[in-house]
Short mmCIF file of C-alpha atoms in Angstrom, two decimals:
data_model
loop_
_atom_site.label_atom_id
_atom_site.label_comp_id
_atom_site.label_asym_id
_atom_site.label_seq_id
_atom_site.Cartn_x
_atom_site.Cartn_y
_atom_site.Cartn_z
CA MET A 200 -108.16 -59.69 -25.27
CA ASN A 201 -107.34 -56.74 -27.48
CA ALA A 202 -104.20 -54.66 -26.88
CA GLY A 203 -106.13 -51.38 -26.45
CA ALA A 204 -108.11 -52.77 -23.53
CA LEU A 205 -104.94 -54.14 -21.95
CA LEU A 206 -103.16 -50.78 -22.23
CA ASP A 207 -106.06 -49.02 -20.50
CA VAL A 208 -105.95 -51.65 -17.75
CA GLN A 209 -102.23 -51.07 -17.28
CA ALA A 210 -102.84 -47.34 -16.75
CA LEU A 211 -105.13 -48.12 -13.78
CA HIS A 212 -102.31 -49.68 -11.73
CA LYS A 213 -101.23 -46.23 -10.53
CA ARG A 214 -104.47 -45.87 -8.57
CA PHE A 215 -104.98 -49.45 -7.48
CA GLY A 216 -101.56 -51.09 -7.56
CA GLY A 217 -102.22 -54.67 -8.57
CA VAL A 218 -103.81 -55.48 -11.93
CA VAL A 219 -104.87 -58.97 -13.02
CA ALA A 220 -106.56 -59.48 -16.39
CA THR A 221 -108.23 -62.66 -17.59
CA ASP A 222 -109.63 -63.98 -20.81
CA GLY A 223 -113.31 -64.80 -21.31
CA ASP A 224 -112.87 -68.15 -19.56
CA GLY A 225 -111.50 -66.51 -16.41
CA LEU A 226 -107.91 -67.65 -17.04
CA VAL A 227 -105.12 -65.25 -16.10
CA ARG A 228 -103.51 -63.54 -19.10
CA PHE A 229 -101.81 -60.53 -17.48
CA MET A 230 -100.51 -59.50 -14.05
CA ASN A 231 -98.46 -56.42 -13.29
CA PRO A 232 -95.54 -56.54 -10.82
CA ALA A 233 -97.69 -55.14 -7.98
CA ALA A 234 -100.19 -58.00 -8.42
CA GLU A 235 -97.30 -60.46 -8.46
CA ARG A 236 -96.04 -59.06 -5.13
CA LEU A 237 -99.50 -59.19 -3.54
CA THR A 238 -100.42 -62.69 -4.73
CA ARG A 239 -96.87 -64.17 -4.65
CA TRP A 240 -97.58 -65.61 -8.11
CA THR A 241 -95.45 -64.58 -11.08
CA LEU A 242 -97.18 -63.94 -14.36
CA ALA A 243 -95.35 -66.93 -15.83
CA GLU A 244 -96.71 -69.21 -13.06
CA ALA A 245 -100.24 -67.77 -13.07
CA ARG A 246 -100.80 -67.46 -16.83
CA GLY A 247 -103.49 -69.93 -17.83
CA LEU A 248 -104.68 -70.61 -14.25
CA SER A 249 -108.14 -69.69 -13.05
CA ALA A 250 -108.17 -66.16 -11.61
CA TRP A 251 -109.90 -67.53 -8.50
CA GLU A 252 -106.96 -69.82 -7.86
CA VAL A 253 -104.57 -66.87 -8.03
CA LEU A 254 -106.88 -64.34 -6.33
CA GLU A 255 -107.98 -66.02 -3.12
CA LEU A 256 -110.17 -63.30 -1.62
CA HIS A 257 -111.93 -63.72 1.73
CA ASP A 258 -114.48 -61.53 3.49
CA ALA A 259 -112.56 -59.96 6.39
CA SER A 260 -115.52 -60.06 8.78
CA THR A 261 -116.62 -63.66 8.16
CA GLY A 262 -113.45 -65.29 6.86
CA GLN A 263 -115.53 -66.91 4.12
CA ARG A 264 -114.19 -67.03 0.59
CA SER A 265 -115.62 -64.08 -1.33
CA ARG A 266 -118.18 -65.09 -3.90
CA GLN A 267 -116.98 -64.47 -7.42
CA GLU A 268 -119.78 -65.69 -9.62
CA GLY A 269 -121.41 -63.00 -11.74
CA LEU A 270 -118.15 -61.09 -12.06
CA LEU A 271 -117.97 -61.45 -15.81
CA ARG A 272 -121.53 -60.17 -16.11
CA ASP A 273 -121.72 -57.49 -13.44
CA GLY A 274 -118.40 -56.58 -11.85
CA HIS A 275 -118.10 -54.91 -8.47
CA MET A 276 -116.01 -52.83 -6.09
CA ARG A 277 -115.37 -54.13 -2.58
CA SER A 278 -113.55 -52.99 0.49
CA GLY A 279 -112.72 -55.05 3.52
CA ASP A 280 -111.54 -58.25 1.90
CA VAL A 281 -108.42 -60.21 2.69
CA LEU A 282 -106.20 -61.52 -0.09
CA LEU A 283 -104.56 -64.79 0.87
CA SER A 284 -101.34 -64.98 -1.12
CA ARG A 285 -99.77 -68.13 -2.47
CA ASP A 286 -97.38 -68.32 0.52
CA GLY A 287 -100.16 -67.82 3.08
CA ARG A 288 -99.70 -64.10 3.75
CA ARG A 289 -102.86 -62.16 4.45
CA ARG A 290 -103.22 -58.62 3.09
CA ASN A 291 -106.22 -56.36 3.56
CA VAL A 292 -107.29 -55.15 0.13
CA ASP A 293 -109.83 -53.06 -1.68
CA HIS A 294 -110.57 -54.45 -5.11
CA ALA A 295 -112.60 -53.64 -8.17
CA GLN A 296 -113.55 -56.22 -10.73
CA SER A 297 -115.20 -55.72 -14.07
CA ALA A 298 -115.78 -57.39 -17.41
CA ILE A 299 -113.87 -56.33 -20.53
CA ARG A 300 -116.13 -56.31 -23.57
CA ASP A 301 -115.64 -55.43 -27.20
CA GLU A 302 -117.71 -52.85 -29.11
CA SER A 303 -120.49 -55.39 -29.74
CA GLY A 304 -120.70 -56.36 -26.06
CA GLU A 305 -118.97 -59.70 -26.46
CA LEU A 306 -117.03 -60.79 -23.41
CA LEU A 307 -113.27 -60.62 -23.89
CA GLY A 308 -112.24 -61.13 -20.30
CA ALA A 309 -112.18 -59.42 -16.94
CA VAL A 310 -109.90 -57.22 -14.95
CA THR A 311 -109.30 -57.15 -11.20
CA LEU A 312 -107.67 -54.13 -9.60
CA LEU A 313 -106.15 -54.61 -6.14
CA ARG A 314 -105.11 -52.01 -3.59
CA ASP A 315 -103.26 -53.12 -0.46
CA VAL A 316 -104.82 -51.19 2.43
CA SER A 317 -103.12 -53.04 5.30
CA ASP A 318 -100.82 -50.14 6.22
CA ARG A 319 -103.65 -47.60 6.01
CA GLN A 320 -105.83 -49.73 8.27
CA GLU A 321 -103.00 -50.07 10.80
CA ARG A 322 -102.53 -46.27 10.81
CA GLU A 323 -106.28 -45.75 11.23
CA ALA A 324 -106.35 -48.17 14.19
CA THR A 325 -103.40 -46.37 15.79
CA LEU A 326 -105.16 -43.03 15.31
CA ARG A 327 -108.40 -44.39 16.86
CA GLN A 328 -106.43 -45.65 19.89
CA SER A 329 -104.70 -42.30 20.25
CA GLU A 330 -108.01 -40.43 20.04
CA GLU A 331 -109.52 -42.73 22.67
CA ARG A 332 -106.55 -42.17 25.02
CA PHE A 333 -106.91 -38.41 24.52
CA ARG A 334 -110.68 -38.54 25.18
CA ILE A 335 -110.23 -40.54 28.39
CA THR A 336 -107.41 -38.28 29.61
CA PHE A 337 -109.35 -35.11 28.77
CA ASP A 338 -112.64 -36.28 30.28
CA THR A 339 -111.19 -37.73 33.50
CA SER A 340 -108.55 -35.08 34.23
CA PRO A 341 -108.89 -33.51 37.70
CA ILE A 342 -107.79 -30.23 36.11
CA GLY A 343 -110.38 -28.14 34.30
CA LEU A 344 -109.87 -28.47 30.55
CA ALA A 345 -111.74 -26.86 27.69
CA MET A 346 -111.41 -26.57 23.94
CA VAL A 347 -112.52 -23.18 22.75
CA ALA A 348 -113.35 -21.96 19.24
CA ARG A 349 -111.87 -18.70 17.97
CA ASP A 350 -115.15 -16.94 18.66
CA GLY A 351 -115.03 -18.05 22.31
CA ARG A 352 -117.60 -20.88 22.12
CA PHE A 353 -116.76 -23.97 24.15
CA LEU A 354 -116.28 -26.90 21.82
CA ARG A 355 -115.50 -29.46 24.48
CA LEU A 356 -114.99 -29.35 28.20
CA ASN A 357 -114.56 -31.75 31.05
CA THR A 358 -116.47 -32.05 34.32
CA ALA A 359 -113.60 -30.54 36.31
CA MET A 360 -113.90 -27.35 34.21
CA ALA A 361 -117.62 -27.13 34.84
CA ASN A 362 -117.05 -27.64 38.59
CA LEU A 363 -114.32 -24.99 38.59
CA VAL A 364 -116.71 -22.29 37.34
CA HIS A 365 -119.73 -23.67 39.25
CA LEU A 366 -121.79 -24.40 36.15
CA THR A 367 -123.14 -27.65 34.74
CA PRO A 368 -121.50 -28.84 31.54
CA ASN A 369 -124.74 -27.99 29.71
CA GLU A 370 -124.78 -24.44 31.09
CA LEU A 371 -121.14 -23.99 30.22
CA GLN A 372 -121.78 -25.09 26.63
CA GLN A 373 -124.26 -22.21 26.37
CA THR A 374 -121.71 -19.60 27.45
CA ARG A 375 -118.61 -18.18 25.88
CA GLU A 376 -115.09 -18.02 27.25
CA GLN A 377 -115.40 -14.25 27.71
CA ASP A 378 -118.54 -14.74 29.87
CA ILE A 379 -116.63 -16.63 32.57
CA THR A 380 -113.28 -14.85 32.36
CA HIS A 381 -112.49 -12.15 34.93
CA PRO A 382 -112.55 -8.71 33.27
CA ASP A 383 -108.85 -8.12 34.11
CA ASP A 384 -107.90 -11.35 32.30
CA ARG A 385 -109.91 -10.79 29.11
CA ARG A 386 -108.04 -10.19 25.88
CA MET A 387 -108.55 -6.82 24.35
#
């Protein structure tokens, strides 16, 4: 693998985190510290091993080992895989894999870029749960609740609000806040 290609690969770690580069036979030649942390392999231990021994990727939905053949020809970007580290830890990752070729198209090796998305996925799940709790609370509240746009259009309202003003939710969606507010209570 030429040094220029390796330097370009090293620059990608800022976006993806882990970088693993192989030679044309698929044997590990380089790993950055982030890849070492994710895989629990040191570069010294992994150098010369098959990348697929070091990078044990599984499809998160099926649990099946991700298929790796064709990587050196085609490359790919995937989300939703699980990286099983050497010590058995499971990390949700996005990864991109691609061949490294010289100017004549000859295969020099491949590079795999890994991004640990476990924390992001946990935050997204927490946000979804919070949104669901809000939706249930809003929709089932016995108190009339409405979300109103700056121009007075109703963005969202609950059944209690519609009952309070004696309109169906559909009718209320067609009105504006000013249309149902007593003239003495309207903003000037």
